[in-house]
mmCIF file of C-alpha atoms and ligand atoms in Angstrom:
data_model
loop_
_atom_site.group_PDB
_atom_site.id
_atom_site.type_symbol
_atom_site.label_atom_id
_atom_site.label_comp_id
_atom_site.label_asym_id
_atom_site.label_seq_id
_atom_site.Cartn_x
_atom_site.Cartn_y
_atom_site.Cartn_z
ATOM 1 C CA MET A 431 188.295 242.893 138.807
ATOM 2 C CA ALA A 432 189.811 241.417 135.700
ATOM 3 C CA SER A 433 191.121 243.718 133.149
ATOM 4 C CA ILE A 434 189.536 244.123 129.714
ATOM 5 C CA LEU A 435 191.188 241.865 127.281
ATOM 6 C CA THR A 436 192.336 242.858 123.886
ATOM 7 C CA ARG A 437 190.874 240.889 120.832
ATOM 8 C CA PRO A 438 194.060 238.763 120.157
ATOM 9 C CA LEU A 439 194.344 237.913 123.843
ATOM 10 C CA LEU A 440 190.602 237.075 123.974
ATOM 11 C CA ASP A 441 191.034 234.675 120.882
ATOM 12 C CA ALA A 442 194.063 233.134 122.521
ATOM 13 C CA ARG A 443 192.118 232.551 125.779
ATOM 14 C CA THR A 444 188.963 231.150 123.912
ATOM 15 C CA GLU A 445 191.164 228.649 122.053
ATOM 16 C CA ALA A 446 192.761 227.607 125.385
ATOM 17 C CA LEU A 447 189.442 227.070 127.015
ATOM 18 C CA ARG A 448 188.185 225.011 123.964
ATOM 19 C CA ARG A 449 190.842 222.546 124.664
ATOM 20 C CA LEU A 450 189.693 222.233 128.168
ATOM 21 C CA ILE A 451 185.958 221.765 127.284
ATOM 22 C CA GLY A 452 184.238 218.868 125.251
ATOM 23 C CA ASN A 453 186.039 215.894 123.610
ATOM 24 C CA THR A 454 184.957 213.986 126.775
ATOM 25 C CA PRO A 455 185.355 210.167 126.967
ATOM 26 C CA LEU A 456 182.394 208.035 126.073
ATOM 27 C CA LEU A 457 181.895 205.399 128.839
ATOM 28 C CA ALA A 458 180.530 201.928 128.149
ATOM 29 C CA ILE A 459 179.136 200.923 131.393
ATOM 30 C CA HIS A 460 178.506 197.219 131.755
ATOM 31 C CA ALA A 461 175.665 195.992 133.975
ATOM 32 C CA ARG A 462 173.249 193.149 134.797
ATOM 33 C CA PHE A 463 169.575 194.439 134.861
ATOM 34 C CA ARG A 464 166.738 192.061 135.480
ATOM 35 C CA GLY A 465 168.977 189.171 134.705
ATOM 36 C CA HIS A 466 170.248 190.478 131.277
ATOM 37 C CA ARG A 467 173.910 191.751 130.542
ATOM 38 C CA ARG A 468 173.566 195.328 129.500
ATOM 39 C CA ILE A 469 175.887 198.133 128.126
ATOM 40 C CA VAL A 470 174.913 201.745 128.532
ATOM 41 C CA TYR A 471 176.953 204.395 126.972
ATOM 42 C CA ALA A 472 177.359 207.666 128.676
ATOM 43 C CA LYS A 473 179.528 210.823 127.936
ATOM 44 C CA SER A 474 181.546 211.656 130.915
ATOM 45 C CA GLU A 475 180.798 215.347 131.015
ATOM 46 C CA GLN A 476 181.931 215.699 134.647
ATOM 47 C CA VAL A 477 185.646 215.970 133.145
ATOM 48 C CA ASN A 478 184.919 219.379 131.614
ATOM 49 C CA LEU A 479 186.757 222.525 132.839
ATOM 50 C CA THR A 480 184.331 223.455 135.794
ATOM 51 C CA GLY A 481 182.823 219.794 136.037
ATOM 52 C CA SER A 482 179.825 220.134 134.037
ATOM 53 C CA ILE A 483 178.272 219.689 130.523
ATOM 54 C CA LYS A 484 177.356 223.487 130.751
ATOM 55 C CA ASP A 485 180.924 224.558 129.851
ATOM 56 C CA ARG A 486 180.199 223.539 126.432
ATOM 57 C CA MET A 487 177.167 225.877 126.076
ATOM 58 C CA ALA A 488 178.772 228.680 127.918
ATOM 59 C CA LEU A 489 181.933 228.754 125.761
ATOM 60 C CA TYR A 490 179.898 228.323 122.583
ATOM 61 C CA THR A 491 177.328 230.923 123.425
ATOM 62 C CA LEU A 492 179.970 233.511 124.213
ATOM 63 C CA ALA A 493 182.039 232.652 121.086
ATOM 64 C CA GLN A 494 178.907 232.991 119.058
ATOM 65 C CA ALA A 495 178.041 236.210 120.748
ATOM 66 C CA TYR A 496 181.406 237.679 119.981
ATOM 67 C CA SER A 497 181.213 236.681 116.467
ATOM 68 C CA ALA A 498 177.733 238.297 115.944
ATOM 69 C CA GLY A 499 178.913 241.440 117.787
ATOM 70 C CA GLU A 500 176.306 240.912 120.533
ATOM 71 C CA ILE A 501 178.924 241.113 123.294
ATOM 72 C CA ALA A 502 181.913 243.531 123.769
ATOM 73 C CA PRO A 503 184.982 243.141 125.829
ATOM 74 C CA GLY A 504 184.234 244.137 129.511
ATOM 75 C CA ASP A 505 180.481 243.733 129.203
ATOM 76 C CA THR A 506 178.743 242.166 132.256
ATOM 77 C CA ILE A 507 177.333 238.753 131.758
ATOM 78 C CA ALA A 508 174.009 238.284 133.542
ATOM 79 C CA GLU A 509 172.291 235.000 133.695
ATOM 80 C CA ALA A 510 169.419 233.271 135.732
ATOM 81 C CA THR A 511 170.398 229.618 136.522
ATOM 82 C CA SER A 512 170.071 226.808 139.040
ATOM 83 C CA GLY A 513 173.650 226.270 139.143
ATOM 84 C CA ASN A 514 176.004 224.725 136.747
ATOM 85 C CA THR A 515 175.384 227.310 134.075
ATOM 86 C CA GLY A 516 176.266 230.038 136.605
ATOM 87 C CA ILE A 517 179.561 228.082 137.431
ATOM 88 C CA SER A 518 180.410 227.738 133.788
ATOM 89 C CA PHE A 519 179.642 231.543 132.919
ATOM 90 C CA ALA A 520 181.454 232.570 136.106
ATOM 91 C CA ALA A 521 184.759 230.594 135.164
ATOM 92 C CA ILE A 522 184.634 231.230 131.421
ATOM 93 C CA GLY A 523 183.169 234.827 131.566
ATOM 94 C CA ARG A 524 185.946 235.702 134.063
ATOM 95 C CA ALA A 525 188.607 234.042 132.032
ATOM 96 C CA LEU A 526 187.529 236.330 129.051
ATOM 97 C CA GLY A 527 187.677 239.293 131.281
ATOM 98 C CA HIS A 528 184.013 239.820 131.913
ATOM 99 C CA PRO A 529 182.231 240.773 135.316
ATOM 100 C CA VAL A 530 179.717 238.096 135.867
ATOM 101 C CA LYS A 531 176.241 238.155 137.865
ATOM 102 C CA ILE A 532 174.171 235.166 138.543
ATOM 103 C CA PHE A 533 170.588 235.235 139.650
ATOM 104 C CA MET A 534 169.909 231.917 141.355
ATOM 105 C CA PRO A 535 166.978 230.292 143.542
ATOM 106 C CA ASP A 536 168.202 230.520 147.086
ATOM 107 C CA TRP A 537 167.462 226.904 147.749
ATOM 108 C CA MET A 538 170.185 225.484 145.609
ATOM 109 C CA SER A 539 173.000 223.874 147.302
ATOM 110 C CA GLU A 540 175.781 225.993 149.261
ATOM 111 C CA GLU A 541 178.544 224.382 147.164
ATOM 112 C CA ARG A 542 176.887 225.788 144.019
ATOM 113 C CA LYS A 543 176.706 229.318 145.302
ATOM 114 C CA ASN A 544 180.229 229.179 146.764
ATOM 115 C CA LEU A 545 181.718 227.756 143.569
ATOM 116 C CA ILE A 546 180.271 230.729 141.599
ATOM 117 C CA ARG A 547 181.810 233.052 144.031
ATOM 118 C CA SER A 548 185.016 231.256 143.971
ATOM 119 C CA TYR A 549 185.480 232.423 140.321
ATOM 120 C CA GLY A 550 184.962 235.997 141.288
ATOM 121 C CA ALA A 551 181.343 236.267 140.045
ATOM 122 C CA GLU A 552 178.449 237.766 142.063
ATOM 123 C CA VAL A 553 175.487 235.607 143.122
ATOM 124 C CA VAL A 554 172.100 237.195 143.621
ATOM 125 C CA PRO A 555 169.941 234.741 145.717
ATOM 126 C CA VAL A 556 166.224 234.762 144.722
ATOM 127 C CA SER A 557 163.713 233.514 147.247
ATOM 128 C CA ARG A 558 160.495 231.548 146.519
ATOM 129 C CA GLU A 559 158.581 234.788 147.506
ATOM 130 C CA GLN A 560 160.570 236.638 144.921
ATOM 131 C CA GLY A 561 159.304 234.258 142.241
ATOM 132 C CA GLY A 562 161.829 231.495 142.522
ATOM 133 C CA PHE A 563 163.312 230.452 139.179
ATOM 134 C CA VAL A 564 160.947 232.446 137.169
ATOM 135 C CA GLY A 565 161.666 235.444 139.382
ATOM 136 C CA ALA A 566 165.401 234.953 138.724
ATOM 137 C CA ILE A 567 164.929 235.184 135.048
ATOM 138 C CA GLN A 568 162.684 238.256 135.388
ATOM 139 C CA MET A 569 165.465 239.977 137.506
ATOM 140 C CA ALA A 570 168.164 239.209 135.062
ATOM 141 C CA GLU A 571 166.115 240.782 132.260
ATOM 142 C CA GLU A 572 165.348 243.689 134.557
ATOM 143 C CA PHE A 573 168.973 244.090 135.334
ATOM 144 C CA ALA A 574 169.858 244.256 131.516
ATOM 145 C CA ARG A 575 167.216 246.810 131.018
ATOM 146 C CA SER A 576 168.318 249.163 133.721
ATOM 147 C CA HIS A 577 172.091 248.896 132.934
ATOM 148 C CA ARG A 578 174.227 249.430 129.899
ATOM 149 C CA GLU A 579 176.716 247.011 128.465
ATOM 150 C CA VAL A 580 175.079 243.696 129.747
ATOM 151 C CA PHE A 581 175.062 240.474 127.937
ATOM 152 C CA LEU A 582 172.252 238.163 128.612
ATOM 153 C CA PRO A 583 172.864 234.515 127.370
ATOM 154 C CA ARG A 584 169.212 233.544 127.934
ATOM 155 C CA GLN A 585 170.131 229.795 127.942
ATOM 156 C CA PHE A 586 166.396 228.768 128.023
ATOM 157 C CA SER A 587 165.588 230.493 124.750
ATOM 158 C CA ASN A 588 169.010 231.009 123.094
ATOM 159 C CA ARG A 589 169.422 228.825 119.930
ATOM 160 C CA ALA A 590 173.300 228.777 120.752
ATOM 161 C CA ASN A 591 172.520 226.395 123.546
ATOM 162 C CA VAL A 592 171.031 223.792 121.208
ATOM 163 C CA ASP A 593 173.744 224.611 118.678
ATOM 164 C CA ALA A 594 176.575 223.952 121.103
ATOM 165 C CA HIS A 595 175.352 220.208 121.438
ATOM 166 C CA ALA A 596 174.594 219.862 117.786
ATOM 167 C CA ALA A 597 178.189 221.009 117.066
ATOM 168 C CA THR A 598 180.186 219.169 119.673
ATOM 169 C CA THR A 599 178.335 216.570 121.891
ATOM 170 C CA GLY A 600 176.365 214.947 119.215
ATOM 171 C CA PRO A 601 179.272 214.683 116.617
ATOM 172 C CA GLU A 602 181.613 213.306 119.297
ATOM 173 C CA ILE A 603 179.005 210.639 120.194
ATOM 174 C CA ALA A 604 178.597 209.449 116.615
ATOM 175 C CA ALA A 605 182.331 209.477 115.996
ATOM 176 C CA GLN A 606 183.169 207.549 119.327
ATOM 177 C CA LEU A 607 180.635 204.924 118.578
ATOM 178 C CA GLU A 608 181.582 204.575 114.976
ATOM 179 C CA GLU A 609 185.055 203.766 115.748
ATOM 180 C CA CYS A 610 183.595 200.506 117.276
ATOM 181 C CA HIS A 611 181.300 200.246 114.319
ATOM 182 C CA LEU A 612 178.300 200.957 116.357
ATOM 183 C CA HIS A 613 175.207 203.197 115.690
ATOM 184 C CA PRO A 614 172.999 204.611 118.330
ATOM 185 C CA ASP A 615 169.416 203.298 118.669
ATOM 186 C CA ALA A 616 168.335 205.941 121.229
ATOM 187 C CA PHE A 617 169.652 208.995 123.181
ATOM 188 C CA VAL A 618 168.099 210.052 126.466
ATOM 189 C CA ALA A 619 168.894 213.082 128.638
ATOM 190 C CA GLY A 620 167.173 214.811 131.618
ATOM 191 C CA VAL A 621 165.794 218.198 130.535
ATOM 192 C CA GLY A 622 166.896 221.516 132.298
ATOM 193 C CA THR A 623 167.047 223.924 129.443
ATOM 194 C CA GLY A 624 166.735 221.181 126.932
ATOM 195 C CA GLY A 625 169.914 222.187 125.151
ATOM 196 C CA THR A 626 171.357 218.728 125.598
ATOM 197 C CA VAL A 627 168.451 216.677 124.433
ATOM 198 C CA MET A 628 167.457 218.979 121.511
ATOM 199 C CA GLY A 629 170.977 219.618 120.168
ATOM 200 C CA VAL A 630 172.429 216.020 120.445
ATOM 201 C CA GLY A 631 168.946 214.878 119.217
ATOM 202 C CA ALA A 632 168.944 217.101 116.254
ATOM 203 C CA PHE A 633 172.569 215.963 115.129
ATOM 204 C CA LEU A 634 172.077 212.192 115.822
ATOM 205 C CA ARG A 635 168.695 212.176 114.140
ATOM 206 C CA SER A 636 170.260 213.945 110.986
ATOM 207 C CA ARG A 637 172.740 211.123 110.706
ATOM 208 C CA PHE A 638 170.556 208.196 112.017
ATOM 209 C CA PRO A 639 166.926 208.970 111.059
ATOM 210 C CA ARG A 640 165.484 205.997 112.940
ATOM 211 C CA ILE A 641 167.101 207.013 116.325
ATOM 212 C CA ARG A 642 164.825 207.605 119.287
ATOM 213 C CA ILE A 643 165.309 210.802 121.329
ATOM 214 C CA HIS A 644 163.871 210.658 124.796
ATOM 215 C CA PRO A 645 163.663 213.559 127.268
ATOM 216 C CA VAL A 646 163.656 212.546 130.907
ATOM 217 C CA GLU A 647 161.997 214.277 133.925
ATOM 218 C CA PRO A 648 161.626 213.563 137.676
ATOM 219 C CA ALA A 649 158.637 211.382 138.357
ATOM 220 C CA GLU A 650 157.772 213.627 141.384
ATOM 221 C CA SER A 651 157.717 216.714 139.265
ATOM 222 C CA PRO A 652 156.500 216.139 135.762
ATOM 223 C CA THR A 653 156.784 219.633 134.305
ATOM 224 C CA LEU A 654 157.255 218.363 130.709
ATOM 225 C CA SER A 655 154.130 216.130 130.807
ATOM 226 C CA THR A 656 151.879 218.614 132.497
ATOM 227 C CA GLY A 657 153.317 221.871 131.063
ATOM 228 C CA HIS A 658 153.821 223.569 134.450
ATOM 229 C CA LYS A 659 155.578 223.302 137.779
ATOM 230 C CA VAL A 660 154.169 220.271 139.716
ATOM 231 C CA GLY A 661 155.478 218.880 143.078
ATOM 232 C CA LYS A 662 159.029 219.014 144.248
ATOM 233 C CA HIS A 663 162.086 216.922 143.388
ATOM 234 C CA ARG A 664 165.786 216.558 144.204
ATOM 235 C CA ILE A 665 167.416 216.145 140.877
ATOM 236 C CA GLN A 666 169.111 219.625 140.697
ATOM 237 C CA GLY A 667 169.722 220.806 137.273
ATOM 238 C CA ILE A 668 166.624 219.290 135.560
ATOM 239 C CA SER A 669 162.884 220.097 135.452
ATOM 240 C CA ASP A 670 163.049 223.814 136.382
ATOM 241 C CA GLU A 671 159.429 225.416 136.571
ATOM 242 C CA PHE A 672 158.277 225.589 132.992
ATOM 243 C CA ILE A 673 158.941 224.092 129.530
ATOM 244 C CA PRO A 674 161.896 226.199 127.957
ATOM 245 C CA ALA A 675 161.375 227.900 124.609
ATOM 246 C CA ILE A 676 163.973 225.769 122.992
ATOM 247 C CA VAL A 677 162.307 222.472 123.941
ATOM 248 C CA ARG A 678 160.120 221.135 121.141
ATOM 249 C CA LEU A 679 158.486 218.120 122.588
ATOM 250 C CA GLU A 680 156.797 217.313 119.301
ATOM 251 C CA GLN A 681 160.279 216.570 117.884
ATOM 252 C CA LEU A 682 160.952 214.141 120.550
ATOM 253 C CA ASP A 683 159.856 210.725 121.590
ATOM 254 C CA ALA A 684 158.160 209.697 124.808
ATOM 255 C CA ILE A 685 159.185 211.435 128.035
ATOM 256 C CA VAL A 686 160.605 208.975 130.467
ATOM 257 C CA PRO A 687 159.959 209.524 134.147
ATOM 258 C CA VAL A 688 162.472 208.679 136.878
ATOM 259 C CA SER A 689 162.112 208.998 140.628
ATOM 260 C CA ASP A 690 164.583 211.243 142.384
ATOM 261 C CA GLY A 691 165.217 208.740 145.223
ATOM 262 C CA ASP A 692 166.215 206.190 142.608
ATOM 263 C CA SER A 693 168.463 208.619 140.784
ATOM 264 C CA ILE A 694 170.159 209.181 144.180
ATOM 265 C CA LEU A 695 170.718 205.574 144.728
ATOM 266 C CA MET A 696 171.956 204.898 141.236
ATOM 267 C CA ALA A 697 174.517 207.835 141.410
ATOM 268 C CA GLN A 698 175.665 206.486 144.776
ATOM 269 C CA LYS A 699 176.200 203.106 143.163
ATOM 270 C CA LEU A 700 178.040 204.669 140.190
ATOM 271 C CA ALA A 701 180.550 206.427 142.565
ATOM 272 C CA MET A 702 180.980 203.447 145.055
ATOM 273 C CA GLN A 703 181.198 200.754 142.587
ATOM 274 C CA LEU A 704 182.880 202.232 139.505
ATOM 275 C CA GLY A 705 184.588 205.255 140.796
ATOM 276 C CA LEU A 706 182.414 207.624 138.862
ATOM 277 C CA GLY A 707 181.789 210.632 141.168
ATOM 278 C CA VAL A 708 178.767 211.935 139.411
ATOM 279 C CA GLY A 709 175.693 214.080 140.182
ATOM 280 C CA ILE A 710 172.079 212.926 140.745
ATOM 281 C CA SER A 711 170.980 213.636 137.260
ATOM 282 C CA SER A 712 173.588 211.262 135.980
ATOM 283 C CA GLY A 713 172.048 208.493 138.062
ATOM 284 C CA CYS A 714 168.648 209.582 136.661
ATOM 285 C CA ASN A 715 169.837 209.508 132.944
ATOM 286 C CA PHE A 716 171.487 206.077 133.503
ATOM 287 C CA LEU A 717 168.303 204.548 134.786
ATOM 288 C CA ALA A 718 166.334 206.350 132.034
ATOM 289 C CA ALA A 719 168.583 204.662 129.512
ATOM 290 C CA LEU A 720 168.070 201.177 131.023
ATOM 291 C CA VAL A 721 164.201 201.944 130.764
ATOM 292 C CA VAL A 722 164.511 202.657 127.055
ATOM 293 C CA GLN A 723 166.793 199.719 126.463
ATOM 294 C CA GLU A 724 164.112 197.523 128.091
ATOM 295 C CA GLN A 725 161.812 198.683 125.483
ATOM 296 C CA LEU A 726 164.306 198.334 122.538
ATOM 297 C CA GLY A 727 165.824 195.069 123.584
ATOM 298 C CA PRO A 728 169.007 194.404 125.602
ATOM 299 C CA LYS A 729 171.404 194.779 122.659
ATOM 300 C CA ALA A 730 170.111 198.306 121.755
ATOM 301 C CA VAL A 731 172.747 200.835 121.793
ATOM 302 C CA VAL A 732 171.313 203.651 124.170
ATOM 303 C CA VAL A 733 173.616 206.764 124.907
ATOM 304 C CA THR A 734 173.154 209.256 127.625
ATOM 305 C CA VAL A 735 175.315 211.896 129.445
ATOM 306 C CA PHE A 736 176.648 212.067 132.870
ATOM 307 C CA PRO A 737 176.139 215.922 133.120
ATOM 308 C CA ASP A 738 178.224 216.805 136.231
ATOM 309 C CA ASP A 739 180.334 215.569 139.111
ATOM 310 C CA ASN A 740 179.216 214.987 142.736
ATOM 311 C CA LYS A 741 181.169 217.684 144.346
ATOM 312 C CA LYS A 742 178.339 220.077 144.393
ATOM 313 C CA TYR A 743 176.180 217.686 146.253
ATOM 314 C CA LEU A 744 178.161 216.854 149.281
ATOM 315 C CA SER A 745 175.673 218.560 151.730
ATOM 316 C CA THR A 746 172.586 216.971 149.952
ATOM 317 C CA ASP A 747 170.754 213.656 150.006
ATOM 318 C CA LEU A 748 173.399 212.280 147.700
ATOM 319 C CA LEU A 749 175.655 211.694 150.778
ATOM 320 C CA ARG A 750 172.761 210.398 152.948
ATOM 321 C CA ASP A 751 171.117 206.904 153.243
ATOM 322 C CA GLU A 752 168.357 206.811 150.778
ATOM 323 C CA ARG A 753 165.220 204.770 151.595
ATOM 324 C CA VAL A 754 164.507 202.079 148.877
ATOM 325 C CA HIS A 755 160.960 201.887 147.407
ATOM 326 C CA ASP A 756 159.449 198.814 145.722
ATOM 327 C CA ALA A 757 159.157 200.358 142.272
ATOM 328 C CA TYR A 758 162.756 201.555 142.292
ATOM 329 C CA LEU A 759 164.949 200.214 139.456
ATOM 330 C CA SER A 760 168.418 200.832 140.991
ATOM 331 C CA PRO A 761 168.291 197.803 143.385
ATOM 332 C CA GLU A 762 168.048 195.598 140.249
ATOM 333 C CA VAL A 763 171.115 197.038 138.690
ATOM 334 C CA GLU A 764 174.369 195.162 139.051
ATOM 335 C CA LEU A 765 177.285 197.228 137.806
ATOM 336 C CA LEU A 766 179.808 195.017 136.332
ATOM 337 C CA GLY A 767 182.503 197.179 134.906
ATOM 338 C CA LEU A 768 183.469 200.080 132.771
ATOM 339 C CA SER A 769 185.387 200.851 129.501
ATOM 340 C CA THR A 770 186.086 204.038 127.547
ATOM 341 C CA MET A 771 185.318 204.355 123.864
ATOM 342 C CA PRO A 772 186.831 204.347 121.253
ATOM 343 C CA ARG A 773 188.915 201.425 121.865
ATOM 344 C CA SER A 774 190.720 199.211 119.572
ATOM 345 C CA CYS A 775 188.039 197.020 117.892
ATOM 346 C CA ALA A 776 189.492 193.875 119.163
ATOM 347 C CA PHE A 777 188.378 195.055 122.616
ATOM 348 C CA CYS A 778 184.988 196.472 121.696
ATOM 349 C CA PRO A 779 182.598 195.964 124.523
ATOM 350 C CA ARG A 780 180.038 194.242 122.144
ATOM 351 C CA ASP A 781 182.629 191.641 121.111
ATOM 352 C CA ASN A 782 183.562 190.611 124.670
HETATM 353 N N1 PMP B 1568 171.986 217.813 134.920
HETATM 354 C C1 PMP B 1568 172.536 218.862 135.528
HETATM 355 C C2 PMP B 1568 173.203 218.605 136.779
HETATM 356 C C3 PMP B 1568 172.390 220.116 134.929
HETATM 357 O O1 PMP B 1568 172.965 221.168 135.679
HETATM 358 C C4 PMP B 1568 171.748 220.405 133.706
HETATM 359 C C5 PMP B 1568 171.686 221.867 133.269
HETATM 360 N N2 PMP B 1568 170.664 222.482 133.820
HETATM 361 C C6 PMP B 1568 171.110 219.215 133.139
HETATM 362 C C7 PMP B 1568 171.318 218.139 133.710
HETATM 363 C C8 PMP B 1568 170.292 219.431 131.954
HETATM 364 O O2 PMP B 1568 170.909 219.961 130.750
HETATM 365 P P1 PMP B 1568 170.161 220.843 129.782
HETATM 366 O O3 PMP B 1568 169.999 222.193 130.408
HETATM 367 O O4 PMP B 1568 171.094 220.923 128.479
HETATM 368 O O5 PMP B 1568 168.943 220.364 129.506
#
């Protein structure tokens, strides 16, 4: 058990963590798709402290809660999550001296559960019979009701989740593009809690009013389009079983569906051909970016995120042969190269 930190030590730890989270590279991925040269821009979120974009939300939420007096040193952090959020709160919560308890559907990959445990947090597995994801949220709430000194981040309804991306991810994207005199035409992101698409979307739209902001969901499980849980899919981290409270579909453009098998094939390609060891939702986001670019024109500046790395998926279909279907897009993608932004303008990808 970590000891309770004094305020100066807490502030120093928070500052150190801040330097390990965010300010990620913006990748320019060069590809040929259906005969046209393309560039897709992707934030390389797998380089964050614990390997995912969720570090941003966890650190921001805890810092916010401390300034609002909603959390005290030594309080237990309890959260329901399908994985990355749990890993982020485990690492960051423990670093700030908190016990951490994660309620998690029991069908999530072993790597995810073990990673959370490796930071010294407790995993409470929740079966389908116990209510699955929704059951996990209810159990976390119940835990907070029956125990004192518990902080619930409530990532699905907490405004701090959106603000984390409006304050960090969005401004970073704008600044990195601007260094090469580029403006984004669209931002696309798979929706888990929706923090990324809503927060980045809000910031970029405030700067570029004509930008398109597209949420992405698995074609096999169109929760956003139908409003409730339908079917099954393999893109861990997106499309949980309901539309989160922080998601405001009326503020967004059309939902982009992407198949889970296609996402797996694309993530495999990114790793095998460009050395980008990313998760399945990164493959999904990359394909969604190409779909939107197809509508806006091959020169459109379409930005997305690679939310996490591939290490949590080593026991999943990401490491197996995936069957190719006729409608899949990934077989039509030829990856040509990679650069990071910003670069000296003499080398801007657009000028090559
Ligand atoms: N991909 C992965 C791998 C994730 O863990 C998450 C977070 N649940 C997302 C995408 C979606 O991010 P957000 O919760 O901000 O919508």
